Every structure is written in C-alpha cells, then in structure tokens.
C-alpha cells in the first residue's frame, strides 16, 4: 500500500472534512483515548473556516497549513500547523496531528511530521512549533 504525503489545498477540503469526521468518530472508542475536542463534528463549519485559513499568508494571523496522508486519494491522516492570532505570535505554530486507526503504527505520523518540518524550515519567520 503506497501512501502519499502532500500539502493539502482548498480543493481537498471535502476529503479533509470526511477524514476528520471519520477520525473524530474513533475518539474514545474501541480502546482509544478521548482525543477529539468536540462531541459532534460540523463538517461544513470545518470546511468554511479552513477555506480562509489555508489560503492566508504565513505572515498574517490565523494562517494554517495542512498535510494529508493519502491512499488512492482518500485522506487517512493529517497534520496541521496553525499560526497565532496575533502578529507577535507569528514566529510560532501549533501542531495538530491525527491518523485513522487503520493506518496507525505504519509510519504515517512520522512521514507527516517530516513533511511539515521540512516546510517550516523554509519559512524564515517561523522559528518554533508547539
């Protein structure tokens, strides 16, 4: 099984929302810890908010970049870097990561992390990942 890792675009929002919905559905089930910060996932709200943040320049508050792990165009894992909401915090990015249960333990998270770190190292103003 070949997994592709790439930066997601706004054209990927529907697939990303479907992945987040599937992944969040695993939270607290079948031995998983509770990791989703919401009890119900609003895919429309997710897609609408990411449509703006994924397009925002990295030197503006509220930017976000998201990488996907894809198998046959289906997103099975993601990693997002989110910039601060203040100009004074733009040197930092918050990291979030999630891999669907069926793909855990296969190096997907490590591959996503490597891709995001490579990208972050090219952003001059970004000096810290939380």
Coordinates of C-alpha atoms in Angstrom, one line a residue:
X1 CA 0.0 0.0 0.0
X2 CA 1.5 3.3 -1.1
X3 CA 0.8 6.4 1.0
X4 CA 1.4 9.8 -0.5
X5 CA 2.1 12.8 1.8
X6 CA 1.4 16.3 0.5
X7 CA 0.3 19.7 1.4
X8 CA -3.5 20.0 1.1
X9 CA -5.2 22.7 -1.0
X10 CA -8.7 24.1 -0.7
X11 CA -9.8 21.7 -3.4
X12 CA -9.1 19.0 -0.8
X13 CA -11.4 20.4 1.8
X14 CA -14.2 18.0 1.3
X15 CA -11.9 15.0 1.6
X16 CA -10.2 16.5 4.6
X17 CA -13.5 17.1 6.3
X18 CA -14.5 13.5 5.7
X19 CA -11.2 12.3 7.2
X20 CA -11.6 14.5 10.3
X21 CA -15.2 13.2 10.7
X22 CA -14.0 9.5 10.5
X23 CA -11.0 10.1 12.7
X24 CA -13.0 12.0 15.4
X25 CA -15.5 9.2 15.4
X26 CA -12.7 6.9 16.7
X27 CA -12.2 9.1 19.7
X28 CA -12.9 7.2 22.9
X29 CA -14.0 4.1 21.1
X30 CA -12.5 0.6 20.9
X31 CA -9.8 1.4 23.4
X32 CA -8.8 4.8 22.0
X33 CA -8.4 7.6 24.5
X34 CA -10.7 10.6 24.0
X35 CA -8.8 12.9 21.7
X36 CA -11.5 14.9 19.8
X37 CA -12.3 18.2 21.4
X38 CA -15.9 18.0 20.3
X39 CA -18.8 15.6 20.6
X40 CA -20.3 16.3 17.2
X41 CA -18.3 17.4 14.1
X42 CA -19.7 20.1 11.9
X43 CA -18.0 19.4 8.5
X44 CA -19.5 22.5 6.9
X45 CA -18.0 24.7 9.6
X46 CA -14.7 23.0 9.3
X47 CA -14.5 23.4 5.6
X48 CA -15.6 27.0 5.7
X49 CA -13.0 28.0 8.3
X50 CA -10.2 26.1 6.6
X51 CA -11.1 27.7 3.3
X52 CA -9.8 31.0 4.6
X53 CA -7.0 29.9 6.9
X54 CA -5.4 27.5 4.3
X55 CA -5.2 30.4 1.9
X56 CA -3.9 33.1 4.3
X57 CA -0.3 34.1 4.0
X58 CA 2.0 32.9 6.8
X59 CA 2.8 36.5 7.7
X60 CA -0.8 37.1 8.7
X61 CA -2.5 36.0 11.9
X62 CA -4.8 32.9 11.6
X63 CA -2.9 31.1 8.8
X64 CA -3.0 27.3 8.7
X65 CA -1.3 24.7 6.6
X66 CA -2.4 21.1 6.5
X67 CA -0.7 18.0 5.1
X68 CA -2.6 14.9 4.2
X69 CA -1.6 11.2 4.1
X70 CA -3.4 9.8 1.1
X71 CA -4.1 6.3 -0.1
X72 CA -5.8 6.4 -3.5
X73 CA -6.9 10.0 -3.0
X74 CA -8.5 9.2 0.4
X75 CA -7.1 11.1 3.3
X76 CA -6.2 8.8 6.2
X77 CA -4.1 11.1 8.3
X78 CA -3.4 14.8 8.6
X79 CA -1.0 17.2 10.3
X80 CA -1.8 20.9 10.6
X81 CA 0.3 23.8 11.6
X82 CA -1.7 26.8 12.8
X83 CA -0.2 30.3 13.2
X84 CA -1.0 32.6 16.1
X85 CA -3.9 35.1 16.2
X86 CA -1.6 38.0 17.0
X87 CA 1.2 39.4 14.9
X88 CA 3.6 39.0 17.9
X89 CA 3.0 35.2 17.8
X90 CA 3.7 34.6 14.1
X91 CA 7.1 33.1 14.9
X92 CA 5.2 30.1 16.4
X93 CA 2.9 27.4 15.0
X94 CA 0.7 25.0 16.9
X95 CA 0.9 21.4 15.6
X96 CA -2.0 19.0 15.5
X97 CA -1.9 15.5 14.1
X98 CA -4.3 12.6 13.6
X99 CA -4.1 9.3 11.9
X100 CA -7.0 7.0 11.4
X101 CA -6.8 3.7 13.4
X102 CA -6.4 1.5 10.4
X103 CA -3.1 3.3 9.5
X104 CA -1.5 3.7 12.9
X105 CA 1.8 2.1 13.5
X106 CA 2.8 2.3 9.8
X107 CA 5.0 5.4 9.9
X108 CA 2.2 7.8 8.7
X109 CA 2.6 10.2 11.6
X110 CA 6.4 10.3 11.2
X111 CA 6.1 11.0 7.4
X112 CA 3.6 13.8 8.1
X113 CA 5.8 15.3 10.7
X114 CA 8.9 15.2 8.4
X115 CA 7.0 16.9 5.6
X116 CA 5.7 19.7 7.9
X117 CA 9.2 20.3 9.5
X118 CA 10.8 20.5 6.0
X119 CA 8.2 23.1 5.0
X120 CA 8.5 25.0 8.3
X121 CA 12.3 25.2 7.9
X122 CA 11.9 27.2 4.7
X123 CA 9.7 29.8 6.4
X124 CA 12.1 32.5 7.6
X125 CA 9.9 34.0 10.3
X126 CA 8.7 30.7 11.7
X127 CA 11.1 29.6 14.5
X128 CA 9.0 27.4 16.8
X129 CA 6.5 24.6 16.6
X130 CA 4.4 23.9 19.7

